[in-house]
Short mmCIF file of N, CA and C in Angstrom, two decimals:
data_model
loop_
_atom_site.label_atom_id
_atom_site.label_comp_id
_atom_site.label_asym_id
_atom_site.label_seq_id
_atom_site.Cartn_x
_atom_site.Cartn_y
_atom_site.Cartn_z
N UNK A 1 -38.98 -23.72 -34.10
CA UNK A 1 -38.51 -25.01 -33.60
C UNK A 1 -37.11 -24.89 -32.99
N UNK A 2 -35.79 -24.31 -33.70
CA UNK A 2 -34.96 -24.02 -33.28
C UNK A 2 -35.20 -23.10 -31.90
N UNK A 3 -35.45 -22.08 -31.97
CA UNK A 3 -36.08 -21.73 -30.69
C UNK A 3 -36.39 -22.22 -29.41
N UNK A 4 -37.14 -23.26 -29.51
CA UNK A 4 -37.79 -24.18 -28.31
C UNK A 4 -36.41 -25.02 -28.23
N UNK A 5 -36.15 -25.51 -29.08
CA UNK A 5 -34.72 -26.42 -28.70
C UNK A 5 -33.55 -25.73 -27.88
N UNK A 6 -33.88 -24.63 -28.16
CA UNK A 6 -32.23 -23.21 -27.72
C UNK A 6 -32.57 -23.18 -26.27
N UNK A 7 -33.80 -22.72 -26.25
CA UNK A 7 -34.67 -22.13 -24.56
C UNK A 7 -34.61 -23.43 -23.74
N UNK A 8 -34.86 -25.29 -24.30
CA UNK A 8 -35.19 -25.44 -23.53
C UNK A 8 -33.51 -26.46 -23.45
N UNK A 9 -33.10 -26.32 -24.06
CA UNK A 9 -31.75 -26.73 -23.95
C UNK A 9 -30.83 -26.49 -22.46
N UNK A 10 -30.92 -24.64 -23.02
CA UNK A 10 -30.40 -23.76 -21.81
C UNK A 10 -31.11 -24.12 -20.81
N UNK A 11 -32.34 -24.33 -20.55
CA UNK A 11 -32.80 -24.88 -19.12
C UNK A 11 -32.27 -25.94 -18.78
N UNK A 12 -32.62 -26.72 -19.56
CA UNK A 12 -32.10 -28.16 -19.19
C UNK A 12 -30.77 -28.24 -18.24
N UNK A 13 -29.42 -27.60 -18.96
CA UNK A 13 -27.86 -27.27 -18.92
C UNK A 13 -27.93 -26.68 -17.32
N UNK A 14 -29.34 -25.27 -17.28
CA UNK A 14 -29.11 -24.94 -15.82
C UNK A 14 -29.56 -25.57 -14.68
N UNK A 15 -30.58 -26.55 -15.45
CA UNK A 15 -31.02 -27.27 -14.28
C UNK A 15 -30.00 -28.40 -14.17
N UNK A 16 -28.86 -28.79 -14.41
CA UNK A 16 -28.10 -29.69 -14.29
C UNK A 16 -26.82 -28.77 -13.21
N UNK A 17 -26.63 -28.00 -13.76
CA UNK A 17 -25.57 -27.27 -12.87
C UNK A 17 -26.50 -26.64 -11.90
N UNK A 18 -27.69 -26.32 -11.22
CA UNK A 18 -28.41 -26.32 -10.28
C UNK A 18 -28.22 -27.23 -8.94
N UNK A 19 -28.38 -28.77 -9.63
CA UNK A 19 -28.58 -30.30 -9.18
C UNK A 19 -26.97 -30.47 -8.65
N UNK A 20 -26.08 -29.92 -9.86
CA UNK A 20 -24.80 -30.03 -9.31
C UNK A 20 -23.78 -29.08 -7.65
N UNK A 21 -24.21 -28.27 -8.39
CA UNK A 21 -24.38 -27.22 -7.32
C UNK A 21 -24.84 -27.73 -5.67
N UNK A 22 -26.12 -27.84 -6.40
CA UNK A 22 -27.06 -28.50 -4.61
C UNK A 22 -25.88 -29.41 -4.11
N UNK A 23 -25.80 -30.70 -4.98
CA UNK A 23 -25.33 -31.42 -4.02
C UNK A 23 -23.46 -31.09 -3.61
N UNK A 24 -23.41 -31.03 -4.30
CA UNK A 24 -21.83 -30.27 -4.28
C UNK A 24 -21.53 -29.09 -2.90
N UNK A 25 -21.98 -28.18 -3.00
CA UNK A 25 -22.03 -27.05 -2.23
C UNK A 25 -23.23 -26.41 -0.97
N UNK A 26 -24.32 -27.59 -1.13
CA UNK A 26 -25.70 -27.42 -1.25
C UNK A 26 -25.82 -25.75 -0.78
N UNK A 27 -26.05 -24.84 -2.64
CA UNK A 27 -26.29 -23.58 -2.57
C UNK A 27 -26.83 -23.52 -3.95
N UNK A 28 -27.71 -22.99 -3.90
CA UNK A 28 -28.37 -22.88 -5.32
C UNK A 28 -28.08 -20.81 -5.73
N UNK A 29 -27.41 -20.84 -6.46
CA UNK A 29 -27.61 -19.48 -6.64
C UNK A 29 -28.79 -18.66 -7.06
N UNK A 30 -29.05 -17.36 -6.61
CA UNK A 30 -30.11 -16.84 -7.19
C UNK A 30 -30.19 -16.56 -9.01
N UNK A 31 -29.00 -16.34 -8.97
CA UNK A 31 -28.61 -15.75 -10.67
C UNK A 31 -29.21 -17.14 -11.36
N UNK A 32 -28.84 -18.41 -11.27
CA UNK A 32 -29.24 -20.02 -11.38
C UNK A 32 -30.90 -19.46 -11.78
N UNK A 33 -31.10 -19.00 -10.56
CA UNK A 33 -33.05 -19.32 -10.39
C UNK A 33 -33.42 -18.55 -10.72
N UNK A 34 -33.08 -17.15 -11.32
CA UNK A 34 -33.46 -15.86 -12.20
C UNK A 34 -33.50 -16.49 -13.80
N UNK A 35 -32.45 -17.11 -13.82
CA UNK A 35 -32.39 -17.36 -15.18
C UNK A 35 -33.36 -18.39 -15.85
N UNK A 36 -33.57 -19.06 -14.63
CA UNK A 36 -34.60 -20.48 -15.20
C UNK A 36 -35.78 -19.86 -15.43
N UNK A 37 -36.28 -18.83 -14.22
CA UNK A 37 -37.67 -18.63 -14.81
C UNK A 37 -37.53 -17.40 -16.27
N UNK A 38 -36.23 -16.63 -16.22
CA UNK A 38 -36.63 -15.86 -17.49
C UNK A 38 -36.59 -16.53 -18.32
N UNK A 39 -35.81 -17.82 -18.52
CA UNK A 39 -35.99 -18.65 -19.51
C UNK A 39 -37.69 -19.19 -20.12
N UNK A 40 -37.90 -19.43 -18.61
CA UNK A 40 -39.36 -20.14 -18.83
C UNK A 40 -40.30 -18.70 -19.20
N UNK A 41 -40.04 -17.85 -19.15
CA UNK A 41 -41.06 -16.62 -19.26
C UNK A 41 -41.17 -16.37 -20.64
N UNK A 42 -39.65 -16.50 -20.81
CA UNK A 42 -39.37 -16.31 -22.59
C UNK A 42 -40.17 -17.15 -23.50
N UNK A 43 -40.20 -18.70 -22.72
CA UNK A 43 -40.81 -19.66 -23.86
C UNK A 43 -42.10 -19.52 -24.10
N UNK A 44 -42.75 -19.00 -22.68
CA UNK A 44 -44.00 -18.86 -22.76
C UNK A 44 -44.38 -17.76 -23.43
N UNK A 45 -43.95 -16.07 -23.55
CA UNK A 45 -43.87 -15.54 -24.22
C UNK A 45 -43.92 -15.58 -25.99
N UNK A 46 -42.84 -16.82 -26.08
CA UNK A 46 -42.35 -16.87 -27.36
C UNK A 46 -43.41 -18.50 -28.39
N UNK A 47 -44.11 -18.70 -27.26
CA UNK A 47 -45.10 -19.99 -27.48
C UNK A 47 -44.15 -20.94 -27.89
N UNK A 48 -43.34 -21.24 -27.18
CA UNK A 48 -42.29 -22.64 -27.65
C UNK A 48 -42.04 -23.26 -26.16
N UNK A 49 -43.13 -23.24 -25.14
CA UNK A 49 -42.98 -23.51 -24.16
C UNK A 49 -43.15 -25.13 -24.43
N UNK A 50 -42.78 -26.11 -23.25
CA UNK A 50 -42.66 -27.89 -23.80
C UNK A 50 -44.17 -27.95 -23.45
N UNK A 51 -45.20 -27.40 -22.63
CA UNK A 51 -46.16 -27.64 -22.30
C UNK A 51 -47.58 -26.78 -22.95
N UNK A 52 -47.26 -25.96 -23.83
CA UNK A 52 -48.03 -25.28 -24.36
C UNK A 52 -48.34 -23.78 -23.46
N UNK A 53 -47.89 -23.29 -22.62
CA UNK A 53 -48.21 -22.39 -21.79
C UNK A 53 -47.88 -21.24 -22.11
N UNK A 54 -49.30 -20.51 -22.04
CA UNK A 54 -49.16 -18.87 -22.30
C UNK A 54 -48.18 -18.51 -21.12
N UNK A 55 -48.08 -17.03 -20.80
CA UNK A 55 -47.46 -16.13 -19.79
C UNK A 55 -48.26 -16.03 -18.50
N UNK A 56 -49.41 -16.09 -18.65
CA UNK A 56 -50.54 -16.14 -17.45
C UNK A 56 -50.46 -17.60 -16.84
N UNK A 57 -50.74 -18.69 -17.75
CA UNK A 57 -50.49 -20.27 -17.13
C UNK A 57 -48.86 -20.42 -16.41
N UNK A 58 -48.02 -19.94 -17.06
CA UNK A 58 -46.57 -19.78 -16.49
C UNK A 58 -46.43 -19.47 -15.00
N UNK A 59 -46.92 -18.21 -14.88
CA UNK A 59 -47.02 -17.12 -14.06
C UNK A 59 -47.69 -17.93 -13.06
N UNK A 60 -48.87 -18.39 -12.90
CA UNK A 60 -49.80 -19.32 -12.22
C UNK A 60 -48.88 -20.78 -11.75
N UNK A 61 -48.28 -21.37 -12.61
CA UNK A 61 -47.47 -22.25 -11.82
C UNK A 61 -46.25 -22.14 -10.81
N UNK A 62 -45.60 -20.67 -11.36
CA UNK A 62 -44.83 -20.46 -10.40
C UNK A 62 -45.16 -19.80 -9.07
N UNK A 63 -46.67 -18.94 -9.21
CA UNK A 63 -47.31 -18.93 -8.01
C UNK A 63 -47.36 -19.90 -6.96
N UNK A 64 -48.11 -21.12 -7.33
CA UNK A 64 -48.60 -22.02 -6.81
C UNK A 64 -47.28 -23.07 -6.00
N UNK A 65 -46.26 -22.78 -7.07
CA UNK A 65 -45.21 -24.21 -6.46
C UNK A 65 -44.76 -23.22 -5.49
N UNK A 66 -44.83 -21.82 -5.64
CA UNK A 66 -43.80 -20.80 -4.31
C UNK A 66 -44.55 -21.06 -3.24
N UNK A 67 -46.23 -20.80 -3.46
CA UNK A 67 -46.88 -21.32 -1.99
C UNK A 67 -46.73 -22.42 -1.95
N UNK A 68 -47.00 -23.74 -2.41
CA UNK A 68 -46.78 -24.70 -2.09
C UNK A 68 -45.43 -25.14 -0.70
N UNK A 69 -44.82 -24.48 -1.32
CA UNK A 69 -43.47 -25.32 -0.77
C UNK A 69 -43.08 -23.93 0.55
N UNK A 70 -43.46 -22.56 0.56
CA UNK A 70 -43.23 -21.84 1.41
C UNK A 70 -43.26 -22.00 2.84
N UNK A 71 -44.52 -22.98 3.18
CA UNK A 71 -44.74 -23.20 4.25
C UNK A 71 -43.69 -24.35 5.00
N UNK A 72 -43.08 -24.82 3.98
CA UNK A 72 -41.57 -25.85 4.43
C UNK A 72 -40.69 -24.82 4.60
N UNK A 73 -40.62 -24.04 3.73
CA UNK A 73 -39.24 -22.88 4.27
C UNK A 73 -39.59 -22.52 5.45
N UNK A 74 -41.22 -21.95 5.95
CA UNK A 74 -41.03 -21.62 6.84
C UNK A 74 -40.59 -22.29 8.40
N UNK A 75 -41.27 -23.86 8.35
CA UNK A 75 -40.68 -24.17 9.29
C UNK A 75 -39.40 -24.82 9.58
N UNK A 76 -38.78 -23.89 8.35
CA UNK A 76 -36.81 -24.50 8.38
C UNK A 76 -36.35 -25.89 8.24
N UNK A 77 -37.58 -26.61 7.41
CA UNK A 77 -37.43 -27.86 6.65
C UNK A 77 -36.56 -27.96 4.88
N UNK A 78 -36.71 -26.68 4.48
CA UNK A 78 -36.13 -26.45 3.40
C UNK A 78 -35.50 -25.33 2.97
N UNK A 79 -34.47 -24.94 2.37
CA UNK A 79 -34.09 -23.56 2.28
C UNK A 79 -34.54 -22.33 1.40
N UNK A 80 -34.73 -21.01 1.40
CA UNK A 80 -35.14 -20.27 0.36
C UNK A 80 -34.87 -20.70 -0.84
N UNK A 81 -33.45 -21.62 -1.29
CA UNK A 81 -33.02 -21.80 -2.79
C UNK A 81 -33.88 -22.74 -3.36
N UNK A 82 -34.30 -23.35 -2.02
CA UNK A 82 -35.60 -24.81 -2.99
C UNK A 82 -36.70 -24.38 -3.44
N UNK A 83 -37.02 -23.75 -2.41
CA UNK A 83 -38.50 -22.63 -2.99
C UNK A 83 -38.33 -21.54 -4.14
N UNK A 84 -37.13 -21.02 -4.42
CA UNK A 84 -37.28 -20.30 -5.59
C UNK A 84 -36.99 -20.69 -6.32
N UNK A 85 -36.20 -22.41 -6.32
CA UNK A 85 -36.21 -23.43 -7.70
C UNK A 85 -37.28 -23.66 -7.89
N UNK A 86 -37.88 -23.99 -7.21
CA UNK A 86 -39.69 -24.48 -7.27
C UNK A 86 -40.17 -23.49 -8.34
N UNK A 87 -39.93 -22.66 -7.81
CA UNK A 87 -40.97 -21.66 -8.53
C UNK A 87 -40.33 -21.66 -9.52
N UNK A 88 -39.12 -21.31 -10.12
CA UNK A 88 -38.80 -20.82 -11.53
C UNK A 88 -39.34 -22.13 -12.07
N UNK A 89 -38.86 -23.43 -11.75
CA UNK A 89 -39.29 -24.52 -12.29
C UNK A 89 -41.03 -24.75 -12.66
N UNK A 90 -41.65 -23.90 -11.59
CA UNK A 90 -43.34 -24.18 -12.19
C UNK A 90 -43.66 -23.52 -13.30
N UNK A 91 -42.88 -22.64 -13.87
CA UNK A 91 -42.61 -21.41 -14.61
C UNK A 91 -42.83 -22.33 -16.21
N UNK A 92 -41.71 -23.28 -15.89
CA UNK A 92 -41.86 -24.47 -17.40
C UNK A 92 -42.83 -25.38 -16.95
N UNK A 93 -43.09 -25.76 -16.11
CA UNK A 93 -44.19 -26.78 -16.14
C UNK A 93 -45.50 -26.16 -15.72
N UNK A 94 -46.08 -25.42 -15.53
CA UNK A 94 -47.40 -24.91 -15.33
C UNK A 94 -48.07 -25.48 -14.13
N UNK A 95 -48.94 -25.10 -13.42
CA UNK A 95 -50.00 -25.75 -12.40
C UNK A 95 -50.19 -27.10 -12.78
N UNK A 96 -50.07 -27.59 -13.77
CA UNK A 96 -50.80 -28.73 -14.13
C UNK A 96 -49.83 -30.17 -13.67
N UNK A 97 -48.61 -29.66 -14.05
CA UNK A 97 -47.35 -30.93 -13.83
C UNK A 97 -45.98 -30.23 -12.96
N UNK A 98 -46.64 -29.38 -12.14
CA UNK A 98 -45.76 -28.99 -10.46
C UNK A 98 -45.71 -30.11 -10.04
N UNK A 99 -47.53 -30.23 -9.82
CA UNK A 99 -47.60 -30.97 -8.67
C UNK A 99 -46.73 -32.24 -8.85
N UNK A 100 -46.65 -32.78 -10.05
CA UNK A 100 -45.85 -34.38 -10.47
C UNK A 100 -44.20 -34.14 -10.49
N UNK A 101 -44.18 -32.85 -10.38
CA UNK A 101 -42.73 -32.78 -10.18
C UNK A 101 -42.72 -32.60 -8.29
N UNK A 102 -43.29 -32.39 -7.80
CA UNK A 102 -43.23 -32.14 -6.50
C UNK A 102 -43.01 -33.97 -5.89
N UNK A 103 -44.00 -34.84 -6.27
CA UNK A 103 -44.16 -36.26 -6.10
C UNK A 103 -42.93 -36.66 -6.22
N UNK A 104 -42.57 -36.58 -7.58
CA UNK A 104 -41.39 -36.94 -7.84
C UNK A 104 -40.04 -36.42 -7.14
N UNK A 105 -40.12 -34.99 -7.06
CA UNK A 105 -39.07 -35.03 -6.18
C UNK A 105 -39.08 -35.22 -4.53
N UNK A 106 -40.07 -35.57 -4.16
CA UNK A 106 -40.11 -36.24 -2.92
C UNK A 106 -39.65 -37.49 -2.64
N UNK A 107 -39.93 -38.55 -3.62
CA UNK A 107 -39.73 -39.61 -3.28
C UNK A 107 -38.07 -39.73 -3.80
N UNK A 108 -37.43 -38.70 -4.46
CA UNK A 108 -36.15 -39.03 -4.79
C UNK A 108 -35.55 -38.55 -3.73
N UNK A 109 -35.89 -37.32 -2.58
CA UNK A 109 -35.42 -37.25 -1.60
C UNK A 109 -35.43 -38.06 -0.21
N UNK A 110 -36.37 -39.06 -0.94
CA UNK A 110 -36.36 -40.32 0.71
C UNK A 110 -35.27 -40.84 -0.02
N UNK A 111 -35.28 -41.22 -1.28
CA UNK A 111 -34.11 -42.16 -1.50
C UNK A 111 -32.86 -41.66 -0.93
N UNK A 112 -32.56 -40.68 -1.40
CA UNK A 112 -31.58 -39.89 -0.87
C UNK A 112 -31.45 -39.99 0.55
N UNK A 113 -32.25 -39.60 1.33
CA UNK A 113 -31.89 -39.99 2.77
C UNK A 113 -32.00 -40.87 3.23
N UNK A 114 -32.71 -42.20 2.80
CA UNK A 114 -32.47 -43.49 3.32
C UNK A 114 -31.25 -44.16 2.60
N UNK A 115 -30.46 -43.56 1.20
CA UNK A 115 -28.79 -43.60 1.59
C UNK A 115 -27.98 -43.13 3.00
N UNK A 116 -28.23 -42.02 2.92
CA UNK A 116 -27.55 -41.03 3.97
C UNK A 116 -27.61 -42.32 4.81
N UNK A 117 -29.02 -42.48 5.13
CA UNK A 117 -28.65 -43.61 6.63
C UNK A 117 -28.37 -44.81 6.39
N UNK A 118 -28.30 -45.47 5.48
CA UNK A 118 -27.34 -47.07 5.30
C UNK A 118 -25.78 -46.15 5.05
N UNK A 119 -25.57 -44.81 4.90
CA UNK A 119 -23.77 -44.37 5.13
C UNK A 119 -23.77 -44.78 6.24
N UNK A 120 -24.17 -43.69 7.04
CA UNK A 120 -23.76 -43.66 8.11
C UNK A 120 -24.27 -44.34 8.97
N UNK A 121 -25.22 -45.79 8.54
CA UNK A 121 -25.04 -47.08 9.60
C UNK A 121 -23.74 -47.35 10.03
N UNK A 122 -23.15 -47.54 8.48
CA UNK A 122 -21.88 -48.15 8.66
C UNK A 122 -21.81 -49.73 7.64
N UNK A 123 -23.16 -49.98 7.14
CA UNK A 123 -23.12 -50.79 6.06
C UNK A 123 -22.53 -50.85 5.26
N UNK A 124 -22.00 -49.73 3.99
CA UNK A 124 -21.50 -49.14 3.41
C UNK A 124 -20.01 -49.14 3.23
N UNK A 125 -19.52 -49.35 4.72
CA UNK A 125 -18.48 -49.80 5.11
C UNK A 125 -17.91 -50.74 4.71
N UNK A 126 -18.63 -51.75 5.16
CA UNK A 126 -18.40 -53.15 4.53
C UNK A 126 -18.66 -53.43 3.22
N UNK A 127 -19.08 -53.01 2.66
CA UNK A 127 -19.04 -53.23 1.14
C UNK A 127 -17.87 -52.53 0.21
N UNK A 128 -17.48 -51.62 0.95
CA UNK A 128 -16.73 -50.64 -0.08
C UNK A 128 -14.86 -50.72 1.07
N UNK A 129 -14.05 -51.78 0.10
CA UNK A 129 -12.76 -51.45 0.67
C UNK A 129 -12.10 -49.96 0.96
N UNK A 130 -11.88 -50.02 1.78
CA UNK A 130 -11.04 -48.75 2.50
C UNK A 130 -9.54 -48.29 2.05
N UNK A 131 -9.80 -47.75 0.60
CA UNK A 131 -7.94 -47.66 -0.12
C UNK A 131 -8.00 -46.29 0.24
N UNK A 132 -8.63 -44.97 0.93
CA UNK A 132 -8.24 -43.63 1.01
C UNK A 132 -8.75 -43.10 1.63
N UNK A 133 -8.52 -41.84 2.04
CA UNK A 133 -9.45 -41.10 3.15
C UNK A 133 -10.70 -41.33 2.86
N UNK A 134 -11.65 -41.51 3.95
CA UNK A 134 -12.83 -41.29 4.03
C UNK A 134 -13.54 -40.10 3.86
N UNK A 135 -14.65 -39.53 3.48
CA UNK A 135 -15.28 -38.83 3.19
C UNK A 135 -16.37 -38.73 3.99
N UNK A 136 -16.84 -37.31 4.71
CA UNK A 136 -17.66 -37.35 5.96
C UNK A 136 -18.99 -37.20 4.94
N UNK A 137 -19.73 -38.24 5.84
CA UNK A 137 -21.27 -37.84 5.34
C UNK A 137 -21.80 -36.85 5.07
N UNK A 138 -22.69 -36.87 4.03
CA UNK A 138 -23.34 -35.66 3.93
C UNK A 138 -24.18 -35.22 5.16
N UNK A 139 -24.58 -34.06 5.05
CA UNK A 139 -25.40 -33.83 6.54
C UNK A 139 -26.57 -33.70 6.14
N UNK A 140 -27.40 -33.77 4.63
CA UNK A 140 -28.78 -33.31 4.71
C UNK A 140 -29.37 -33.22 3.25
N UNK A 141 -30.38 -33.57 2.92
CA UNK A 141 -30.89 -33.98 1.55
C UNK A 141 -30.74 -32.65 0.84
N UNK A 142 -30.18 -32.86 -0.55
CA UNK A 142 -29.81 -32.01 -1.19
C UNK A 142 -31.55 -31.58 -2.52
N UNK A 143 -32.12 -31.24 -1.91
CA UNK A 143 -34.00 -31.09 -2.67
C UNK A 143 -33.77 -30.11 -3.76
N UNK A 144 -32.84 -29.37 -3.88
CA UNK A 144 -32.48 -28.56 -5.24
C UNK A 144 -32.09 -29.69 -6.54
N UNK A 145 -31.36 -30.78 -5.94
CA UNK A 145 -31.37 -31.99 -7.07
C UNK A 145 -32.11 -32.67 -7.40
N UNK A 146 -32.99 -33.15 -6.25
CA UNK A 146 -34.54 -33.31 -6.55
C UNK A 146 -35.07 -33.16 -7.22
N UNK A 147 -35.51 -31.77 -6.89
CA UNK A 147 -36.79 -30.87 -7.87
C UNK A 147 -35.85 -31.06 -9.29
N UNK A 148 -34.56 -30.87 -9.45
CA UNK A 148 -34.64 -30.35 -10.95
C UNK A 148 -34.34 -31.42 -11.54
N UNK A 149 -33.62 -32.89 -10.97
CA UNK A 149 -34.18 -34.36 -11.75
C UNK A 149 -35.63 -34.69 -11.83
N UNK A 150 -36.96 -34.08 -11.40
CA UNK A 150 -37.97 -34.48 -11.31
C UNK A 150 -38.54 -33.35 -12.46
N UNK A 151 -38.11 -32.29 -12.31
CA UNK A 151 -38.87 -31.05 -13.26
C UNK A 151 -38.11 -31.67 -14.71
N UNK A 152 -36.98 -32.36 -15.44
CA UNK A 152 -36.41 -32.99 -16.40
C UNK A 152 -37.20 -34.31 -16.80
N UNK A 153 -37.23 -34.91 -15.28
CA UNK A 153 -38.15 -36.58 -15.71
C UNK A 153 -39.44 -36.00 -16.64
N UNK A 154 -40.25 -35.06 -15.97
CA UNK A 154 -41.58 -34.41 -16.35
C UNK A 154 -41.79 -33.74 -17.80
N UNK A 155 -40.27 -33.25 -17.77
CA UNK A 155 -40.12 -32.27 -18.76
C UNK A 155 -40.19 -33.05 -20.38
N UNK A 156 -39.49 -33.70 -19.93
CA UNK A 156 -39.19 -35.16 -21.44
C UNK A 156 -40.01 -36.06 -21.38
N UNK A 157 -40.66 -36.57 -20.03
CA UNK A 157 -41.40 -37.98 -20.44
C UNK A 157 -42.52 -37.49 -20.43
N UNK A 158 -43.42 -36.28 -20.42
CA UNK A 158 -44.71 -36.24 -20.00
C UNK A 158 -44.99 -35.45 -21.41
N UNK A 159 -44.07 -35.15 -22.23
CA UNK A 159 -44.09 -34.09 -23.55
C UNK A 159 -44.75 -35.11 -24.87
#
């Protein structure tokens, strides 16, 4: 029990400094996305995974979310770091609840960009007094925060 709490703790912690990261820097490190799936390899290994998943079901989700989402890298809709969050992330959730993390982080990335565009309407403007420098818009949905608020929503509410 302690175990599963340690493993999935530490995920949790990296998927937060992941999310932070994205939007902050938008750069997801590889070391970040090495660690999530050895994490997730470990649990599955160690049967204290949140979803019950052997090493083969593991293995199989992170297959599936890498193709899944590859074909967006390829046409330069998303960056390599989202796709290999994907994957470490299918790693804890298995084939079975990718896909609901994929949903989910889709629709948190319209939200996200239908902010972006009430910023930079200029709506935003008017609501928010002007006491200091302005801050230039972001330029582009940060989907590393996405996926790993959606792989957390999944992770806790679907357990």
């Amino acid at each position: 029990m302690l175990g599963a709490i340690a493993l999935q703790g530490l995920a949790a912690a990296v998927l937060a400094h992941v999310a932070w990261c994205d939007v902050r820097w938008r750069r997801i490190a590889n070391r970040d996305v090495l660690l999530l799936a050895a994490l997730g390899a470990a649990a599955a290994v160690l049967e204290v995974s949140p979803f019950g998943l052997d090493l083969g079901q593991a293995l199989l989700g992170m297959t599936l979310a890498l193709l899944a989402l590859l074909p967006f890298y390829l046409l330069r809709w998303m960056g390599a770091g989202d796709v290999k969050l994907a994957a470490a992330i299918g790693m804890w959730l298995g084939a079975a609840h990718a896909g609901e993390a994929w949903l989910i982080s889709v629709l948190l990335a319209v939200v996200w960009g239908l902010g972006l565009v009430w910023v930079r309407s200029g709506a935003a403007q008017l609501a928010a007094p002007r006491t200091g420098p302005r801050m230039p818009p972001l330029r582009q949905v940060p989907y590393g925060m996405a996926l790993s608020l959606a792989a957390v929503a999944i992770w806790w509410l679907r357990r």
